[in-house]
Amino acid sequence: MDFKKSIVFVSIFLFGFLLKAQDMAGVTFEMKLSKPKLGLNERLRVDFTMNKDGDNFNPPDFAGFKVLMGPSQSISSSWVNGVRSYSKSYSYTLAPTAKGKLRINQATIIIGGKIYKSLPEEIEVTAAVDKPSDQMTADDIADENLHLVAEVSKSNPYMNEAITVVYKLYVSPSISVSNYQPLDNPKYNNFWSQDIKVTSLNAKNGTFKGKPYRYVILKRVVLYPQKSGKLEIEPLSLDVTVDVPTNKRDFFGGRVYAQTNKTVSAGNRNINVKALPLENQPADFKGAVGDFNFSVTTSKPSLNASESLQAVVEVTGKGNLKLFKLPELNLPSSLEVYEPEFTEGVRTTLGGMQGKINNSYTIVPSFKGKYPLPSIPFSFFNPKTETYTTLKSSEIIINVLEGPNSAASNTLNSSSTNKQSVIAANRQFNFIKLNANLSPIGSAYFFRSTLFYSLLLIPLLFIPVAILFRKKREEIASDVMGNKAKKANRLAKRYLSKAKKELGNKESFYVALEKALHNYLKAKLKIETSEFSKDKISELLLQKNVDEATINGFIALLKNCEAARYSQFSNVQMQQDYEKASEVISLIDKQV
């Protein structure tokens, strides 16, 4: 029994010793200053804090300072989830007596029988300031310790080169932010913009003007300048709720905070955008800026006549993938080619757009033989090397194995069967009429004559005509949609005519062409402008039994009008788009 009691006593002793050792292992004793730099007429607060209770606190001599208040002692203790939290502090309020760099030496205290020392700190004392910190309001303190900064990745990019703007809110450790909301979001005029979503607000440590700060990234955006010269990025403005500490303490010794609202702005940022060099610019350049790869591929090397294959023109890489047009295939006229289907797989990160875009052409050969797909070029400007690069696709041979040999024989047969024989009429000449219906001169009378009865009855016939005409006018006036359609049709013709006059002037041409297409649709489909969307247009045209190729051509024209705002279009491209618009409108007129 005595042996068991000894074991229990030893276990309790060891357990108590381990608890004490663990308790002493986490002891902290440190000096905290309200500011590292102050004016001669300002006040400094010094706190000596510890997380365990101690005895025989010995403060430093505070050479170069006058003690205005202290030491004041505060203790806080709490239990959270069974874990005790303890804090004790000795506080002093000091006034500097001279300018220069002053040193506050270490303080000592005995905790658990051991002596702990704080680290010494240096203070810089400057000349007297206009507004001492103890006279500053919460707004003044917030102004000095809260900053919104727009960091731009590049200040002199090329046109259509990606730049990144990151908005950071810097907060001094002496204050805290409890809430914020945007007041004015920038519109980024003359830029193509894409916001990069900020999923969470994580505070990080950093520096601002050489001082330690915490910062949070609030907004990230990728910009592609669409115009050369000096461009301005509008500022982002925020309304921020700030908690500013005061010199007052609550009943439990905790610091009392004053709350204020401050408006901070990132300020305007100017970007000098360089124009793309004209020297050595390829003739086929269509505004692609970045680093790309280019290829033309087919879904199969051989097929039979009346079967189809896919020819894909694809650009991959990193750059302004959404802001230029892909080169077009040059195909033999003997091949039936449908309008290409455009697809894109582009994601935008802080580095800009990257991914791929392609046009997929459906090709149907009608005759047996070998048909070459000629090599086509694709040119882009690389802002890193500041040079133009031209890539060319490989020539592809389409081998049609089975089918008619050529179209020549068919043409001859069709021409021979379409000939019409000339048949002479049986009675080309008739005899002279022998029985004439003659009346003697001077024997005509107006009364009861045909003219008399005609003049008598004609006014009566005008009455139902006038009634019908009036009803027709009322029907036309009540047909609001029909009147709008007629008006839209007139506007479509007028804008199409204006587009023809503006050939060569890109912006005016595509604005007029887009208005012509929209008004034509309003006239044909009797829909309002608010209902316009590419999917809605396609659906309505399909309901009107318009074939898919014509619909795709119409949608492609609308996309060209939108892309013209950001991309370079040649006079040849504008002429092709005008002719394509006339052709598509004519086809829809025939089918609807």
PDB file of C-alpha atoms in Angstrom, residues 221-357:
ATOM      1  CA  VAL A 221      -8.867  44.459 -63.532  1.00  0.00           C
ATOM      2  CA  VAL A 222      -7.108  43.680 -66.829  1.00  0.00           C
ATOM      3  CA  LEU A 223      -7.131  46.472 -69.441  1.00  0.00           C
ATOM      4  CA  TYR A 224      -6.353  46.477 -73.162  1.00  0.00           C
ATOM      5  CA  PRO A 225      -5.894  50.061 -74.472  1.00  0.00           C
ATOM      6  CA  GLN A 226      -7.790  50.640 -77.722  1.00  0.00           C
ATOM      7  CA  LYS A 227      -6.252  54.001 -78.536  1.00  0.00           C
ATOM      8  CA  SER A 228      -2.722  55.354 -78.626  1.00  0.00           C
ATOM      9  CA  GLY A 229      -1.570  58.461 -76.776  1.00  0.00           C
ATOM     10  CA  LYS A 230      -2.135  59.625 -73.212  1.00  0.00           C
ATOM     11  CA  LEU A 231      -5.087  57.782 -71.622  1.00  0.00           C
ATOM     12  CA  GLU A 232      -6.508  58.328 -68.155  1.00  0.00           C
ATOM     13  CA  ILE A 233      -7.664  55.623 -65.733  1.00  0.00           C
ATOM     14  CA  GLU A 234     -10.489  56.990 -63.617  1.00  0.00           C
ATOM     15  CA  PRO A 235     -10.129  56.702 -59.819  1.00  0.00           C
ATOM     16  CA  LEU A 236     -11.875  54.208 -57.566  1.00  0.00           C
ATOM     17  CA  SER A 237     -13.499  55.874 -54.536  1.00  0.00           C
ATOM     18  CA  LEU A 238     -14.565  54.155 -51.305  1.00  0.00           C
ATOM     19  CA  ASP A 239     -16.519  55.097 -48.198  1.00  0.00           C
ATOM     20  CA  VAL A 240     -14.644  53.409 -45.324  1.00  0.00           C
ATOM     21  CA  THR A 241     -15.746  52.997 -41.698  1.00  0.00           C
ATOM     22  CA  VAL A 242     -12.630  53.412 -39.510  1.00  0.00           C
ATOM     23  CA  ASP A 243     -12.139  52.641 -35.799  1.00  0.00           C
ATOM     24  CA  VAL A 244      -9.539  55.015 -34.306  1.00  0.00           C
ATOM     25  CA  PRO A 245      -8.074  54.420 -30.810  1.00  0.00           C
ATOM     26  CA  THR A 246      -8.308  57.232 -28.265  1.00  0.00           C
ATOM     27  CA  ASN A 247      -6.383  57.911 -25.058  1.00  0.00           C
ATOM     28  CA  LYS A 248      -9.381  56.862 -22.984  1.00  0.00           C
ATOM     29  CA  ARG A 249      -9.798  53.496 -21.285  1.00  0.00           C
ATOM     30  CA  ASP A 250     -12.957  51.643 -20.286  1.00  0.00           C
ATOM     31  CA  PHE A 251     -13.751  50.179 -16.844  1.00  0.00           C
ATOM     32  CA  PHE A 252     -11.755  47.034 -17.566  1.00  0.00           C
ATOM     33  CA  GLY A 253      -8.696  48.940 -18.832  1.00  0.00           C
ATOM     34  CA  GLY A 254      -9.397  48.353 -22.531  1.00  0.00           C
ATOM     35  CA  ARG A 255      -8.741  51.064 -25.113  1.00  0.00           C
ATOM     36  CA  VAL A 256     -11.787  53.133 -26.162  1.00  0.00           C
ATOM     37  CA  TYR A 257     -12.197  53.538 -29.960  1.00  0.00           C
ATOM     38  CA  ALA A 258     -13.836  56.372 -31.899  1.00  0.00           C
ATOM     39  CA  GLN A 259     -15.597  55.504 -35.160  1.00  0.00           C
ATOM     40  CA  THR A 260     -15.567  57.738 -38.254  1.00  0.00           C
ATOM     41  CA  ASN A 261     -16.307  57.465 -41.977  1.00  0.00           C
ATOM     42  CA  LYS A 262     -13.665  58.495 -44.512  1.00  0.00           C
ATOM     43  CA  THR A 263     -13.781  58.771 -48.296  1.00  0.00           C
ATOM     44  CA  VAL A 264     -10.581  57.552 -49.930  1.00  0.00           C
ATOM     45  CA  SER A 265      -9.700  57.624 -53.620  1.00  0.00           C
ATOM     46  CA  ALA A 266      -7.001  55.911 -55.629  1.00  0.00           C
ATOM     47  CA  GLY A 267      -6.501  59.032 -57.755  1.00  0.00           C
ATOM     48  CA  ASN A 268      -6.230  59.339 -61.534  1.00  0.00           C
ATOM     49  CA  ARG A 269      -3.516  57.316 -63.274  1.00  0.00           C
ATOM     50  CA  ASN A 270      -2.177  58.328 -66.678  1.00  0.00           C
ATOM     51  CA  ILE A 271      -1.030  55.711 -69.198  1.00  0.00           C
ATOM     52  CA  ASN A 272       1.095  56.582 -72.233  1.00  0.00           C
ATOM     53  CA  VAL A 273      -0.006  54.116 -74.913  1.00  0.00           C
ATOM     54  CA  LYS A 274       2.410  53.552 -77.798  1.00  0.00           C
ATOM     55  CA  ALA A 275       0.969  53.120 -81.294  1.00  0.00           C
ATOM     56  CA  LEU A 276       1.848  49.929 -83.138  1.00  0.00           C
ATOM     57  CA  PRO A 277       4.779  50.617 -85.492  1.00  0.00           C
ATOM     58  CA  LEU A 278       3.875  51.079 -89.163  1.00  0.00           C
ATOM     59  CA  GLU A 279       7.336  50.104 -90.328  1.00  0.00           C
ATOM     60  CA  ASN A 280       7.455  46.464 -91.485  1.00  0.00           C
ATOM     61  CA  GLN A 281       3.753  46.031 -90.674  1.00  0.00           C
ATOM     62  CA  PRO A 282       2.444  43.061 -92.749  1.00  0.00           C
ATOM     63  CA  ALA A 283      -0.373  43.705 -95.213  1.00  0.00           C
ATOM     64  CA  ASP A 284      -2.512  40.961 -93.620  1.00  0.00           C
ATOM     65  CA  PHE A 285      -2.118  42.327 -90.041  1.00  0.00           C
ATOM     66  CA  LYS A 286      -5.544  42.582 -88.352  1.00  0.00           C
ATOM     67  CA  GLY A 287      -4.671  43.881 -84.878  1.00  0.00           C
ATOM     68  CA  ALA A 288      -3.433  40.738 -83.082  1.00  0.00           C
ATOM     69  CA  VAL A 289      -1.035  41.683 -80.241  1.00  0.00           C
ATOM     70  CA  GLY A 290       0.659  39.025 -78.100  1.00  0.00           C
ATOM     71  CA  ASP A 291       2.464  35.733 -78.599  1.00  0.00           C
ATOM     72  CA  PHE A 292       0.501  33.202 -80.686  1.00  0.00           C
ATOM     73  CA  ASN A 293       0.588  29.921 -82.600  1.00  0.00           C
ATOM     74  CA  PHE A 294      -1.392  29.432 -85.826  1.00  0.00           C
ATOM     75  CA  SER A 295      -2.642  26.336 -87.635  1.00  0.00           C
ATOM     76  CA  VAL A 296      -5.131  25.138 -90.278  1.00  0.00           C
ATOM     77  CA  THR A 297      -6.310  21.516 -89.982  1.00  0.00           C
ATOM     78  CA  THR A 298      -8.957  19.291 -91.592  1.00  0.00           C
ATOM     79  CA  SER A 299     -11.042  16.569 -89.949  1.00  0.00           C
ATOM     80  CA  LYS A 300     -10.048  13.966 -92.587  1.00  0.00           C
ATOM     81  CA  PRO A 301      -7.632  13.793 -95.551  1.00  0.00           C
ATOM     82  CA  SER A 302     -10.023  12.128 -98.041  1.00  0.00           C
ATOM     83  CA  LEU A 303     -13.756  11.672 -98.606  1.00  0.00           C
ATOM     84  CA  ASN A 304     -16.391  11.026-101.278  1.00  0.00           C
ATOM     85  CA  ALA A 305     -18.360  13.618-103.195  1.00  0.00           C
ATOM     86  CA  SER A 306     -21.397  15.041-101.295  1.00  0.00           C
ATOM     87  CA  GLU A 307     -19.779  14.123 -97.979  1.00  0.00           C
ATOM     88  CA  SER A 308     -18.560  16.876 -95.651  1.00  0.00           C
ATOM     89  CA  LEU A 309     -15.386  17.668 -93.744  1.00  0.00           C
ATOM     90  CA  GLN A 310     -14.363  20.345 -91.258  1.00  0.00           C
ATOM     91  CA  ALA A 311     -11.496  22.763 -91.895  1.00  0.00           C
ATOM     92  CA  VAL A 312     -10.450  24.543 -88.693  1.00  0.00           C
ATOM     93  CA  VAL A 313      -8.495  27.843 -88.628  1.00  0.00           C
ATOM     94  CA  GLU A 314      -7.134  28.192 -85.084  1.00  0.00           C
ATOM     95  CA  VAL A 315      -5.009  30.663 -83.095  1.00  0.00           C
ATOM     96  CA  THR A 316      -3.673  29.741 -79.641  1.00  0.00           C
ATOM     97  CA  GLY A 317      -1.490  31.630 -77.187  1.00  0.00           C
ATOM     98  CA  LYS A 318      -1.545  34.706 -74.985  1.00  0.00           C
ATOM     99  CA  GLY A 319      -2.738  38.155 -76.084  1.00  0.00           C
ATOM    100  CA  ASN A 320      -5.833  40.051 -77.208  1.00  0.00           C
ATOM    101  CA  LEU A 321      -7.624  36.932 -78.451  1.00  0.00           C
ATOM    102  CA  LYS A 322     -11.100  38.517 -78.318  1.00  0.00           C
ATOM    103  CA  LEU A 323     -10.110  41.676 -80.175  1.00  0.00           C
ATOM    104  CA  PHE A 324      -9.062  40.592 -83.682  1.00  0.00           C
ATOM    105  CA  LYS A 325     -10.461  38.593 -86.625  1.00  0.00           C
ATOM    106  CA  LEU A 326      -9.134  35.277 -87.782  1.00  0.00           C
ATOM    107  CA  PRO A 327      -7.800  35.000 -91.344  1.00  0.00           C
ATOM    108  CA  GLU A 328     -10.190  33.461 -93.870  1.00  0.00           C
ATOM    109  CA  LEU A 329      -9.668  30.340 -95.964  1.00  0.00           C
ATOM    110  CA  ASN A 330      -9.120  30.720 -99.716  1.00  0.00           C
ATOM    111  CA  LEU A 331     -11.000  27.775-101.209  1.00  0.00           C
ATOM    112  CA  PRO A 332     -11.539  26.674-104.832  1.00  0.00           C
ATOM    113  CA  SER A 333     -14.890  27.724-106.268  1.00  0.00           C
ATOM    114  CA  SER A 334     -15.732  24.087-107.043  1.00  0.00           C
ATOM    115  CA  LEU A 335     -16.082  23.389-103.304  1.00  0.00           C
ATOM    116  CA  GLU A 336     -19.286  24.255-101.478  1.00  0.00           C
ATOM    117  CA  VAL A 337     -18.358  26.108 -98.267  1.00  0.00           C
ATOM    118  CA  TYR A 338     -20.708  27.153 -95.438  1.00  0.00           C
ATOM    119  CA  GLU A 339     -20.283  30.116 -93.135  1.00  0.00           C
ATOM    120  CA  PRO A 340     -17.690  29.290 -90.429  1.00  0.00           C
ATOM    121  CA  GLU A 341     -18.729  28.513 -86.848  1.00  0.00           C
ATOM    122  CA  PHE A 342     -16.714  30.571 -84.366  1.00  0.00           C
ATOM    123  CA  THR A 343     -15.725  29.093 -80.993  1.00  0.00           C
ATOM    124  CA  GLU A 344     -13.463  30.389 -78.249  1.00  0.00           C
ATOM    125  CA  GLY A 345     -11.862  29.001 -75.126  1.00  0.00           C
ATOM    126  CA  VAL A 346     -10.352  32.089 -73.541  1.00  0.00           C
ATOM    127  CA  ARG A 347      -9.732  32.799 -69.863  1.00  0.00           C
ATOM    128  CA  THR A 348      -8.557  36.115 -68.488  1.00  0.00           C
ATOM    129  CA  THR A 349      -6.064  36.211 -65.613  1.00  0.00           C
ATOM    130  CA  LEU A 350      -3.854  38.944 -64.177  1.00  0.00           C
ATOM    131  CA  GLY A 351      -1.448  38.226 -67.036  1.00  0.00           C
ATOM    132  CA  GLY A 352      -4.128  38.898 -69.670  1.00  0.00           C
ATOM    133  CA  MET A 353      -6.142  36.692 -72.055  1.00  0.00           C
ATOM    134  CA  GLN A 354      -4.876  33.227 -72.898  1.00  0.00           C
ATOM    135  CA  GLY A 355      -6.409  30.234 -74.637  1.00  0.00           C
ATOM    136  CA  LYS A 356      -7.601  29.661 -78.198  1.00  0.00           C
ATOM    137  CA  ILE A 357     -10.091  30.833 -80.824  1.00  0.00           C
TER     138      ILE A 357
END
